[in-house]
Short mmCIF file of C-alpha atoms and ligand atoms in Angstrom, two decimals:
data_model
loop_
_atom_site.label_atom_id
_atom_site.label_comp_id
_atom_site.label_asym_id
_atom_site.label_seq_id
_atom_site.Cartn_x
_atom_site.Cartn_y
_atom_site.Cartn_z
CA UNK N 118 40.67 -6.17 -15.24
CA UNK N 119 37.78 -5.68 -13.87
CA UNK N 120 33.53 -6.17 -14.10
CA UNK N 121 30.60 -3.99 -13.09
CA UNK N 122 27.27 -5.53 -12.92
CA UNK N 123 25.11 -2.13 -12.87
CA UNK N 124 21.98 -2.86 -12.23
CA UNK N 125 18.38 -0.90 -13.39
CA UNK N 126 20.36 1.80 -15.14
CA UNK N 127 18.81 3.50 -18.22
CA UNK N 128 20.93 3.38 -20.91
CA UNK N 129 20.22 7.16 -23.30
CA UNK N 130 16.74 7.00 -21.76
CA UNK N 131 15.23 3.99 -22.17
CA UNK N 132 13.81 1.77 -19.47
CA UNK N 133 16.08 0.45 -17.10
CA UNK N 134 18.01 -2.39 -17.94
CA UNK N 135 21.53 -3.90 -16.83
CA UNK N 136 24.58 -2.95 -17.93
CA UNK N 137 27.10 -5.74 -17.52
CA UNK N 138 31.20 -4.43 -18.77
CA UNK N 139 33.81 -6.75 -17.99
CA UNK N 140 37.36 -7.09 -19.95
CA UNK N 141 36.62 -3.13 -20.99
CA UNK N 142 33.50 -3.78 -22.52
CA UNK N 143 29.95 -3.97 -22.83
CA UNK N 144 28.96 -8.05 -22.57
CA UNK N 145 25.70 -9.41 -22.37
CA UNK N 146 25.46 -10.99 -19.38
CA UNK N 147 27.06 -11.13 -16.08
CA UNK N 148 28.83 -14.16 -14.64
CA UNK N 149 29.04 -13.80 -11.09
CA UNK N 150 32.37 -11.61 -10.66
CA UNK N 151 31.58 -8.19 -11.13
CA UNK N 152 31.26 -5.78 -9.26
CA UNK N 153 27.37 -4.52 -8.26
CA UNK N 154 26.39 -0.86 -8.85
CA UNK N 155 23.03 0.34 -7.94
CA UNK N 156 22.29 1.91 -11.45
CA UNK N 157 17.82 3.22 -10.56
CA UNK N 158 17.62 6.55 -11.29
CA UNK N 159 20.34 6.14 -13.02
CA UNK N 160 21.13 7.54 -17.28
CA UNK N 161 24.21 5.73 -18.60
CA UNK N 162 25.64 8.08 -21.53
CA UNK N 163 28.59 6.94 -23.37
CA UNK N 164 31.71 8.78 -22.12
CA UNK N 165 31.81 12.38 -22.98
CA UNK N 166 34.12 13.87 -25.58
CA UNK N 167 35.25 17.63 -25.63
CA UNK N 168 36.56 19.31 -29.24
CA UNK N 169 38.44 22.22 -26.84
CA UNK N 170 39.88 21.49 -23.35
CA UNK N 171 43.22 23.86 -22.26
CA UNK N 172 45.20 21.83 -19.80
CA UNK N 173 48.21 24.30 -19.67
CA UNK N 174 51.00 21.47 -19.64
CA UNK N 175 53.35 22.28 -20.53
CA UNK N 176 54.23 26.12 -19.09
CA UNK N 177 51.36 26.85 -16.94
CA UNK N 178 51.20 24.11 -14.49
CA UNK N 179 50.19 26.64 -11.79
CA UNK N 180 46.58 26.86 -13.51
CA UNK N 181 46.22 23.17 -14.60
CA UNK N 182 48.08 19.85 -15.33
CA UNK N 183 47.35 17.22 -17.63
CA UNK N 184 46.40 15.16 -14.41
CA UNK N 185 44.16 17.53 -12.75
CA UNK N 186 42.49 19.04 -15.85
CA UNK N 187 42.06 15.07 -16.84
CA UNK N 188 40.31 14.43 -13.44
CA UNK N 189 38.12 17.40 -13.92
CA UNK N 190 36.74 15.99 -17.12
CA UNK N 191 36.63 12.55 -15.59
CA UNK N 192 34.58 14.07 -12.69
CA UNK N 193 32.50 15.93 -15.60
CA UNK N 194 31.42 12.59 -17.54
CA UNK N 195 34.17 12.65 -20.07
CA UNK N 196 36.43 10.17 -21.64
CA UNK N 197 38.31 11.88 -23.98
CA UNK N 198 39.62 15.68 -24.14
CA UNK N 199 41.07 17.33 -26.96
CA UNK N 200 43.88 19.01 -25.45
CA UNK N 201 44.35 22.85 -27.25
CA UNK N 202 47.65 23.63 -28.57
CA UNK N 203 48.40 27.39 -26.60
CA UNK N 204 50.94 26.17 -24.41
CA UNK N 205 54.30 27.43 -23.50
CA UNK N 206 56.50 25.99 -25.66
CA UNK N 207 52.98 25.85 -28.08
CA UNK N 208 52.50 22.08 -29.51
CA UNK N 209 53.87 23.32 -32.51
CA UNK N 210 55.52 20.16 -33.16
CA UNK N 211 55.87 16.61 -32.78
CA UNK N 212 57.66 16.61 -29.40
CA UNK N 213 55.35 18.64 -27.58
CA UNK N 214 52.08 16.77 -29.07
CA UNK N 215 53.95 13.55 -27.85
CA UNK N 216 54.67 15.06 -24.45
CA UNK N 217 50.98 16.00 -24.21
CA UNK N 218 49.92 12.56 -25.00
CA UNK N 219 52.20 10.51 -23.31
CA UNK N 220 51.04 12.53 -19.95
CA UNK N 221 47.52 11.99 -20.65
CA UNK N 222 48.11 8.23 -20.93
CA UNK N 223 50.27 8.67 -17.60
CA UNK N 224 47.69 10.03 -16.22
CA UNK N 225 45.21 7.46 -17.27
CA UNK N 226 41.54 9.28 -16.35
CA UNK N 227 40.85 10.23 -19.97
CA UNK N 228 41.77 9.64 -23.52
CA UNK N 229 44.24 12.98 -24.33
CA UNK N 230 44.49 13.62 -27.72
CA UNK N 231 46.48 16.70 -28.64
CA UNK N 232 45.62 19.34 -30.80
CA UNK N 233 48.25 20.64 -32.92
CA UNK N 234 49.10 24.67 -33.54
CA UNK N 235 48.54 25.72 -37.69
CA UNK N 236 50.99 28.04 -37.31
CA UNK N 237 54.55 27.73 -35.48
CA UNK N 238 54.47 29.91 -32.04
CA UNK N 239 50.43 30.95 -32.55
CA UNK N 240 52.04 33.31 -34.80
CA UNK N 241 50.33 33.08 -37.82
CA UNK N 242 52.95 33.82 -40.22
CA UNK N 243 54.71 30.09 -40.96
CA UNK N 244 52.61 26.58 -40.98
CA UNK N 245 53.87 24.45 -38.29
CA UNK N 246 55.27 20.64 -38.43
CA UNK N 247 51.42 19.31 -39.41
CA UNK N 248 52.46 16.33 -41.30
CA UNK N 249 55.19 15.59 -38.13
CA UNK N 250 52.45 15.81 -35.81
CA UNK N 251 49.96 13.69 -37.77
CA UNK N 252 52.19 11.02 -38.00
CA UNK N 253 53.62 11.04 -34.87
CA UNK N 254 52.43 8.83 -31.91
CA UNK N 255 49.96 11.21 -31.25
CA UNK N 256 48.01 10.63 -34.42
CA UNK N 257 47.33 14.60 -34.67
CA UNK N 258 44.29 15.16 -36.59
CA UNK N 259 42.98 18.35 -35.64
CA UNK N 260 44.93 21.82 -35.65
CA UNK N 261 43.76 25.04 -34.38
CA UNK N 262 45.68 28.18 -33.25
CA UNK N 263 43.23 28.57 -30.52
CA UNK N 264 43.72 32.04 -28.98
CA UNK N 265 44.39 33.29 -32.03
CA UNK N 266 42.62 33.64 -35.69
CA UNK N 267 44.67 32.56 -38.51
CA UNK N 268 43.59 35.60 -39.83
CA UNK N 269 45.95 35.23 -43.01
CA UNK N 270 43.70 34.00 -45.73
CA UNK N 271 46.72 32.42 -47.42
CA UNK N 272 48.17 30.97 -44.82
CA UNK N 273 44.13 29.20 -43.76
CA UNK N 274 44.20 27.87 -47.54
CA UNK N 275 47.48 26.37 -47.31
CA UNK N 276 46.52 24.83 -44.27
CA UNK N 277 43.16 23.21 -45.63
CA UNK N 278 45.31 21.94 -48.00
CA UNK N 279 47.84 20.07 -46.42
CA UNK N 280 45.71 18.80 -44.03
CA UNK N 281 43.28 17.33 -47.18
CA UNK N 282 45.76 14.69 -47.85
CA UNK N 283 44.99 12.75 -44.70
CA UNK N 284 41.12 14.05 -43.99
CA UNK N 285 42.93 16.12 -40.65
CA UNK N 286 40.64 19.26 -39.80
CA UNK N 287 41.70 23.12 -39.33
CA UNK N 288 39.75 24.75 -36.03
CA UNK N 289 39.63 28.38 -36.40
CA UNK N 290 38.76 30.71 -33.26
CA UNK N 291 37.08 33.01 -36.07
CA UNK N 292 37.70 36.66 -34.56
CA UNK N 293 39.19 39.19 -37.24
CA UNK N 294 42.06 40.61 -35.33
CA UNK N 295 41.82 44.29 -36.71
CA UNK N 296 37.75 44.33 -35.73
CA UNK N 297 38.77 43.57 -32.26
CA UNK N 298 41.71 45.44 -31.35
CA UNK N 299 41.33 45.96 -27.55
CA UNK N 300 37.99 44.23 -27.44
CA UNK N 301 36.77 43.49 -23.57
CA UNK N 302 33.63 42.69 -24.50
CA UNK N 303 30.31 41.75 -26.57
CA UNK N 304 30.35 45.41 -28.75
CA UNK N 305 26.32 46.62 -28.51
CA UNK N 306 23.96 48.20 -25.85
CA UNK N 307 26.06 47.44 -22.95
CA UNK N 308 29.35 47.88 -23.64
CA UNK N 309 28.16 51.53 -25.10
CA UNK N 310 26.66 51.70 -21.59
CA UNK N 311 29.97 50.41 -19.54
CA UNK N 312 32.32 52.54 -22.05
CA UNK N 313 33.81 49.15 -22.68
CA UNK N 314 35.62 48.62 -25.90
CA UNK N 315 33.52 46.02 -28.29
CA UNK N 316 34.04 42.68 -30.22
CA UNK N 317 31.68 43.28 -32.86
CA UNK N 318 30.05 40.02 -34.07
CA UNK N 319 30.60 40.76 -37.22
CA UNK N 320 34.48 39.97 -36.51
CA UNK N 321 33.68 36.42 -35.81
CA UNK N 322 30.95 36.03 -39.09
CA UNK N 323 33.14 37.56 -41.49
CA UNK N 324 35.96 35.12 -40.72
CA UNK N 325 33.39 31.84 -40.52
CA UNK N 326 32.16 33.44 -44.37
CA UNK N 327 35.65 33.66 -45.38
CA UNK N 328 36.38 30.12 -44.19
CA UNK N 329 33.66 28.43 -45.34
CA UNK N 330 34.66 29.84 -48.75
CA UNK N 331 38.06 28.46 -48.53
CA UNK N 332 37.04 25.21 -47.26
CA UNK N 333 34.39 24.88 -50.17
CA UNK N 334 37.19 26.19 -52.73
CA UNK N 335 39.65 23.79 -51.11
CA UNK N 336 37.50 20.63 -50.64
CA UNK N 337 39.11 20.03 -47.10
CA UNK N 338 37.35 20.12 -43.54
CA UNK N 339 36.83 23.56 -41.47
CA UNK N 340 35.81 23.11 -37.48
CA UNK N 341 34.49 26.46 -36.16
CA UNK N 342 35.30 26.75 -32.54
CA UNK N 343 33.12 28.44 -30.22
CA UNK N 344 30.23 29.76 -32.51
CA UNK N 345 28.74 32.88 -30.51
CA UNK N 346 26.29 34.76 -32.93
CA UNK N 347 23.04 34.42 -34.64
CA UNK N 348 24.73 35.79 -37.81
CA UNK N 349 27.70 33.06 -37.27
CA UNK N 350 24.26 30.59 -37.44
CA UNK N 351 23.19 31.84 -40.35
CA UNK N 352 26.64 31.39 -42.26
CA UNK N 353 27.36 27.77 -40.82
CA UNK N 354 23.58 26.85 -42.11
CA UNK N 355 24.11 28.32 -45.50
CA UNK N 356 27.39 26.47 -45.59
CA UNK N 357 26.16 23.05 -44.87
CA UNK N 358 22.73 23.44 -47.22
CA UNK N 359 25.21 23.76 -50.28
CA UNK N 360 27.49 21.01 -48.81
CA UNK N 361 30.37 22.43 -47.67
CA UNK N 362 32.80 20.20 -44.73
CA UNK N 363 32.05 22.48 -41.79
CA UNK N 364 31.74 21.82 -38.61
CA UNK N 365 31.28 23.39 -35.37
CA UNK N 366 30.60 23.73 -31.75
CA UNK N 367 29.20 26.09 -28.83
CA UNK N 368 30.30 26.23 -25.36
CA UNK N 369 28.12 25.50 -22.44
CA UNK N 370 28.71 29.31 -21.43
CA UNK N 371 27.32 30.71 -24.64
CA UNK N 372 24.49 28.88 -24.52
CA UNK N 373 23.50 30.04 -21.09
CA UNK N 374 24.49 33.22 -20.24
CA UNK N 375 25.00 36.86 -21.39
CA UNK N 376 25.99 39.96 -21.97
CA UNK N 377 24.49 41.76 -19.17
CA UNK N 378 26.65 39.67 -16.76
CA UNK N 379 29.77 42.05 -17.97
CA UNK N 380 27.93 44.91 -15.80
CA UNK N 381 29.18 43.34 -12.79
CA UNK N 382 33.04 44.22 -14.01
CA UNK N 383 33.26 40.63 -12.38
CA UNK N 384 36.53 39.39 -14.84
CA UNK N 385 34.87 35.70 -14.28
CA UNK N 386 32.23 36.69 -17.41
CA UNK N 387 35.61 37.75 -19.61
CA UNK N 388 35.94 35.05 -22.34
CA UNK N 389 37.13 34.91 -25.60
CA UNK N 390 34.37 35.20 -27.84
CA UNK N 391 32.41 37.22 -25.32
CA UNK N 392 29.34 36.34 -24.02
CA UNK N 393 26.61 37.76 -26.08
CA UNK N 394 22.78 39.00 -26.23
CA UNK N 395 19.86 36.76 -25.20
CA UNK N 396 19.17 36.85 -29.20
CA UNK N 397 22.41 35.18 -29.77
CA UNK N 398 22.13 32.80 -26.80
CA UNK N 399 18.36 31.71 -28.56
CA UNK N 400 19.63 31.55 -31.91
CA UNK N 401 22.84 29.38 -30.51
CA UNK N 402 20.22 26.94 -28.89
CA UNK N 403 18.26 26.58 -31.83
CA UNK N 404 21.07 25.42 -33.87
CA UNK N 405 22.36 22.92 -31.09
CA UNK N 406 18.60 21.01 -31.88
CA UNK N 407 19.05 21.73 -35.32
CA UNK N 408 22.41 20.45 -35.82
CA UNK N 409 23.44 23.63 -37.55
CA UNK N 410 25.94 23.27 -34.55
CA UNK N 411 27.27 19.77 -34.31
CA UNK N 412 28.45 19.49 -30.66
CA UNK N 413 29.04 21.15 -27.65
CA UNK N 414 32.49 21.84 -26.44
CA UNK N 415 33.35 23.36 -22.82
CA UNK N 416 37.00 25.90 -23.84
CA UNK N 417 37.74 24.86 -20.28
CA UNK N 418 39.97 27.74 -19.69
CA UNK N 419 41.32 27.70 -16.50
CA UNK N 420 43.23 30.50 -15.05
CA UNK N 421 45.64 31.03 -12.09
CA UNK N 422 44.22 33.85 -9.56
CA UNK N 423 46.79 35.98 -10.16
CA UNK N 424 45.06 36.76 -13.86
CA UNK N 425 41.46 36.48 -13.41
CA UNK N 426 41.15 38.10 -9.87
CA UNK N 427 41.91 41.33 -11.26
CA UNK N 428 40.78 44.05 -13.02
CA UNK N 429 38.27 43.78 -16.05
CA UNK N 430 40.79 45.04 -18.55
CA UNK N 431 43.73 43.05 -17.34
CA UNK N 432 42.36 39.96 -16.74
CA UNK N 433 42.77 36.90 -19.25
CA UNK N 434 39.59 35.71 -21.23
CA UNK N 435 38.13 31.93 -20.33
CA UNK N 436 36.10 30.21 -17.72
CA UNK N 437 36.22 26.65 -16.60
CA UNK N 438 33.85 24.46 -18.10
CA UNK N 439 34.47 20.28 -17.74
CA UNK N 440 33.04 19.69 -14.37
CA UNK N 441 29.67 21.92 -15.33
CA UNK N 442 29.43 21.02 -18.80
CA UNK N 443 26.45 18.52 -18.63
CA UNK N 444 24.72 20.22 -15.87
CA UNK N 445 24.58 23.24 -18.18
CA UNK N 446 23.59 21.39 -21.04
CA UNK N 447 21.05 19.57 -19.20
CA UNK N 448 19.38 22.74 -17.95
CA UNK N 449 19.06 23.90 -21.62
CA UNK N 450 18.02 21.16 -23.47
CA UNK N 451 16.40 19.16 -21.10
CA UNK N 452 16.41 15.55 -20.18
CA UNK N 453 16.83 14.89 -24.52
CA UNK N 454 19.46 11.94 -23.48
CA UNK N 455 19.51 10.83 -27.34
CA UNK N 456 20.48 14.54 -28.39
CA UNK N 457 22.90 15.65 -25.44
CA UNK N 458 24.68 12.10 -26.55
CA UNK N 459 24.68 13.23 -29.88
CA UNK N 460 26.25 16.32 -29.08
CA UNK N 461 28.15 15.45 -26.44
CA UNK N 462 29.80 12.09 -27.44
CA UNK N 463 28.61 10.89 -30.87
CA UNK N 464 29.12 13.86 -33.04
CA UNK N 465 32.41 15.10 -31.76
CA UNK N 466 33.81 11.06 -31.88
CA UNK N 467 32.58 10.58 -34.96
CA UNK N 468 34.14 14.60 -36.07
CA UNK N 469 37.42 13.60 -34.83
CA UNK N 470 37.59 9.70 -36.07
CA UNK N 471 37.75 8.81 -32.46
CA UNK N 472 37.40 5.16 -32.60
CA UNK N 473 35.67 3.39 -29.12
CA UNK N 474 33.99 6.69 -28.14
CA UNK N 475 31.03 7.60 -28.51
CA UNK N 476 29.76 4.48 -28.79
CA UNK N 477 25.72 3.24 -28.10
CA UNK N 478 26.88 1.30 -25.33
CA UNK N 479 25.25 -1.91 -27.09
CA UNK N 480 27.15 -5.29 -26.48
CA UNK N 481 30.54 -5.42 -27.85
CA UNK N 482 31.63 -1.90 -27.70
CA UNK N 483 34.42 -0.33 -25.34
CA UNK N 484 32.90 0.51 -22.04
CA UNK N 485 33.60 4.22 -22.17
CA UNK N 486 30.60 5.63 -20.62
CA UNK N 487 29.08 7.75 -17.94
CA UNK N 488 26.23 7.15 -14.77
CA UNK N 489 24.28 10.59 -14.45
CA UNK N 490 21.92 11.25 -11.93
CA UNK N 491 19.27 14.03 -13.42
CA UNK N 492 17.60 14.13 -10.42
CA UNK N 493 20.61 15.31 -8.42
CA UNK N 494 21.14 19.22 -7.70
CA UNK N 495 24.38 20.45 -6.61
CA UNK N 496 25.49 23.90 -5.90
CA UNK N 497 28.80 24.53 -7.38
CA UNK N 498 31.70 25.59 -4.75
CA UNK N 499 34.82 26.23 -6.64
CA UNK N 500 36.76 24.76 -3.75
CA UNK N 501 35.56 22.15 -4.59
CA UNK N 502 36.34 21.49 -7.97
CA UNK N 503 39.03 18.91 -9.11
CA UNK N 504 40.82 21.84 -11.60
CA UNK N 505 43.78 23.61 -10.33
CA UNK N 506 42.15 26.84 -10.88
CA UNK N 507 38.85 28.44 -9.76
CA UNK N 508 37.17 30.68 -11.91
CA UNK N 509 34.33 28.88 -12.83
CA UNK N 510 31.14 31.73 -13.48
CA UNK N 511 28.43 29.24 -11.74
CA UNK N 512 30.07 29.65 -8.14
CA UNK N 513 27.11 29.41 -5.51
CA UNK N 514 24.84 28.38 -8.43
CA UNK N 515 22.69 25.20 -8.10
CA UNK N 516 22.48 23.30 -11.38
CA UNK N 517 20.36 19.98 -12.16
CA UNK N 518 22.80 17.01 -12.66
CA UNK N 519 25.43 15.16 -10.62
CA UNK N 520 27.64 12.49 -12.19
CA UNK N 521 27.85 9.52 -10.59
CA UNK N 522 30.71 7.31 -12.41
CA UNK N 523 32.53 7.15 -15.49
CA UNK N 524 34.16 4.49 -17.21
CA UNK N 525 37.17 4.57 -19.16
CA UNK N 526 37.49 1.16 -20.97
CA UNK N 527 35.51 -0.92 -18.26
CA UNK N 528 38.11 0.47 -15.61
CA UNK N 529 36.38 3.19 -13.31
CA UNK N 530 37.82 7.04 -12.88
CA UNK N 531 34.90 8.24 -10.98
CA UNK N 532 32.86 6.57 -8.61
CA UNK N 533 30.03 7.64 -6.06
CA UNK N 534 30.62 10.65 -7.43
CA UNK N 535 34.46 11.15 -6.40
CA UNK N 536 37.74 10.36 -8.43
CA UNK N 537 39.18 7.25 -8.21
CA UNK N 538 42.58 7.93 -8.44
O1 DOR Z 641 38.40 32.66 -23.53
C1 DOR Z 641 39.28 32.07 -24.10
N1 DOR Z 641 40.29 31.50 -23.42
N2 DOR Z 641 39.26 32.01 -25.43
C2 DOR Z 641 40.30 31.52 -26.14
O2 DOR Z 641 40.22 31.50 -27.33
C3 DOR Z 641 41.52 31.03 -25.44
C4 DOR Z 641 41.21 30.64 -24.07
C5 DOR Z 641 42.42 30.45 -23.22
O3 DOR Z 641 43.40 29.83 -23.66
O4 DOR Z 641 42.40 30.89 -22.07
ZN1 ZN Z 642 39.21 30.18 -28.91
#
C-alpha cells in the first residue's frame, strides 16, 4: 500500500487544501511516506460512477474488453462502471454476471459491477435468473435489457416485482418498439428533410408514462436510461412530485448536441435514442440542475469500424462516451464542482447502494477520487483514446478539462494524465 501527500488541491471547489490518502483512504495528516503530488490548480472529485457503460466482454472483444473499456473510464475520472448486460452470450445469468465481475476485478482500474438482462436473451418474452444474479458474487442489483424496451407491460410488472423483495432496480431503454420500426433518426423537421425514417419522441414518453405507472402501482424502483425529450421531462417531474421511485439519467451526448448533426449522414451521430432538437437538449439541461434527472451516464457504446464506418442505415447506434464524459459535462454546466459531483458520483452511488463511492472525500472515507484540471484544453484524437474502438463524435474537437489522476482505493490508475497500468 501506498500514500499520496497531494498538496494545494481543491477538494469540490473549495480553497486549496491537502489531501493526504494512505492505507486506501482519506487520513488527516501526512507522516512523511507518501508520495508528493503537486495538487494547485487542481479539483479533487470523488471517483466517477457511470449507471450505463457497454464493455462488450464477453462476444465482442474486437470493439472493447473489460480491461480497455475499464482504462477508458479510469482515464475519464471514474471508479466504478456499471457494465450493461447486451453481450454475446447476454448476462442473462449468474455465470456471465460473475465472469463480468471477476474480469473487472482482474483488471483492477475500476469497480465493475454488472448489470443483469430482465429478460433471458434481450428477448423480452421470459424473466431471466434475477434472484441468481442478485445473489451471486456479483451482488446484481440493477437489470436492464439495454438495447431493447421491455415493451411487454406484463412482463415490466413482473419484473418490478421480483426485484421489490430486495430494493434491486429495473432500467428501461423506454423506446416503444412498434413507434420505431426502422427508426434512423430523431422523427421532425430534419429527418422529413433527409427522407430519413423517424423515432418519434413520443415512443420514448409513452413508455416512461407507462412505467412510472407500473412502478407507482407496484411500489418498486424504475431507472430511466438515457432520457432524450422535453416531454420525457415532463413525465419524470410529474412522477417524482406525487412520489413515485423513479430515477433517471442523460448522456453527455444528449445534453450537447443535436439533431442537425444527422445532415452530415456521418453514422458517428447514430445513437440509440437519437440525438434530438436544441428544445430537447435545453429542456434535458434544465432538469440535470433541477434534479428532475438524477445523474449523468455516458452509454459508452463503442463500436468496431467495420459497423460504424458505414453507411447511415447500416451502421449500429452508440458513441463512446467515458474518456469525454466530464469534459462535456463541464462545458455545460460549468465549473458547479458540488453539482457535477452530485451527478456524477453521489447520486448514481447512492442510486445503486454503491458503498465507498461517491464519497465527500472527508477523513475516513475510501480514497476513490479524481484530480481534474479545468483549466486544461485538449483536442480529442481518437487515436488516442484508451477504448478499443474509435467512434467517438468530438474527434478534432477541443473541450475544457483534462484529468489528471484517479484513485481507486488510495492505489493510483491514472497518473500525469496517463494509465498506470
Ligand atoms: O446507441 C445505443 N447503443 N443505444 C443502446 O441502447 C444500445 C447501445 C449499444 O449497445 O451499442
Ligand atoms: Zn439504451
Amino acid at each position: 500500500m501506498t500514500g499520496f501527500l497531494i498538496q494545494g488541491v481543491s477538494v469540490l471547489g473549495a480553497s486549496a487544501s491537502d489531501l493526504v490518502i494512505r492505507d486506501g483512504f482519506v487520513v488527516a495528516a501526512a507522516d512523511g511516506t507518501e508520495d508528493v503530488v503537486d495538487g494547485s490548480g487542481l479539483v479533487a472529485l470523488p471517483g466517477l460512477v457511470d449507471l450505463h457503460t457497454h464493455l462488450r466482454e464477453p462476444g465482442r472483444e474486437d470493439a472493447e474488453t473489460v480491461e480497455t473499456g475499464s482504462r477508458a473510464a479510469a482515464l475519464g475520472g471514474y471508479t466504478a462502471v456499471f457494465a450493461m448486460a447486451n453481450t454475446s452470450p447476454v448476462a442473462d445469468t449468474a455465470g456471465v454476471v460473475e465472469q463480468v465481475w471477476r474480469l473487472g476485478r482482474e483488471a483492477g482500474l475500476v469497480d465493475v459491477q454488472p448489470i443483469g438482462a430482465v429478460t433471458v436473451g434481450l428477448a423480452g418474452k421470459q424473466l431471466a435468473e434475477l434472484g441468481a444474479m442478485a445473489t451471486s458474487a456479483a451482488g446484481v442489483r440493477i437489470f436492464s435489457d439495454d438495447g431493447f424496451c421491455v415493451a411487454d407491460p406484463r412482463l415490466m410488472r413482473r419484473a418490478l416485482e421480483y426485484v421489490k423483495a430486495f430494493d434491486g432496480i429495473i432500467a428501461q431503454h423506454a423506446e416503444e418498439p412498434r413507434l420505431t420500426e426502422g427508426a434512423q433518426m430523431h422523427e421532425g423537421e430534419v429527418s422529413t428533410r433527409l427522407g430519413l425514417t423517424g423515432w418519434p419522441a413520443v415512443a420514448e414518453e409513452a413508455i416512461i408514462a407507462r412505467d412510472v405507472l407500473l412502478a407507482e402501482h407496484v411500489g418498486s424502483r424504475l431507472h430511466v436510461c438515457h432520457v432524450s425529450t422535453a416531454g420525457s421531462v415532463e413525465v419524470l417531474r410529474q412522477a417524482k412530485a406525487r412520489g413515485v421511485r423513479v430515477t433517471a439519467e442523460v448522456t453527455p451526448h444528449h445534453l450537447l448536441l443535436t439533431d442537425e448533426l444527422a445532415a452530415s449522414y456521418d453514422p458517428v451521430y447514430k445513437v440509440n435514442p437519437p440525438l434530438r432538437t436544441a428544445s430537447d437538449v435545453a429542456a434535458l439541461r434544465q432538469a440535470l440542475v433541477d434534479g428532475v434527472i438524477d445523474v449523468v451516464a455516458t452509454d459508452h457504446a463503442p463500436h468496431a469500424v467495420e459497423d460504424k464506418e458505414c453507411e447511415w442505415a447500416y451502421a449500429r447506434p452508440g458513441m463512446l462516451g467515458l474518456e469525454t464524459a466530464l469534459s462535456i459535462v463541464l462545458s455545460v454546466l460549468g465549473e458547479r464542482w458540488d453539482l457535477i459531483a452530485d451527478r456524477m458520483s453521489r447520486t448514481p452511488a447512492r442510486i445503486a447502494g454503491l458503498d465507498g463511492h461517491g464519497t465527500d472525500l472527508a477523513v475516513g472515507s475510501p480514497a476513490n477520487l479524481t484530480l481534474v484540471d479545468p483549466s486544461a484544453r485538449r483536442v480529442v484524437d481518437p487515436a488516442e483514446l484508451a477504448s478499443r474502438s474509435r467512434n467517438t463524435p468530438y474527434s478534432g474537437t477541443t473541450l475544457p478539462g483534462r484529468i489528471v489522476a484517479t484513485f481507486l482505493r488510495g492505489e493510483p490508475t491514472v497518473l500525469d494524465g496517463k494509465a498506470v497500468k
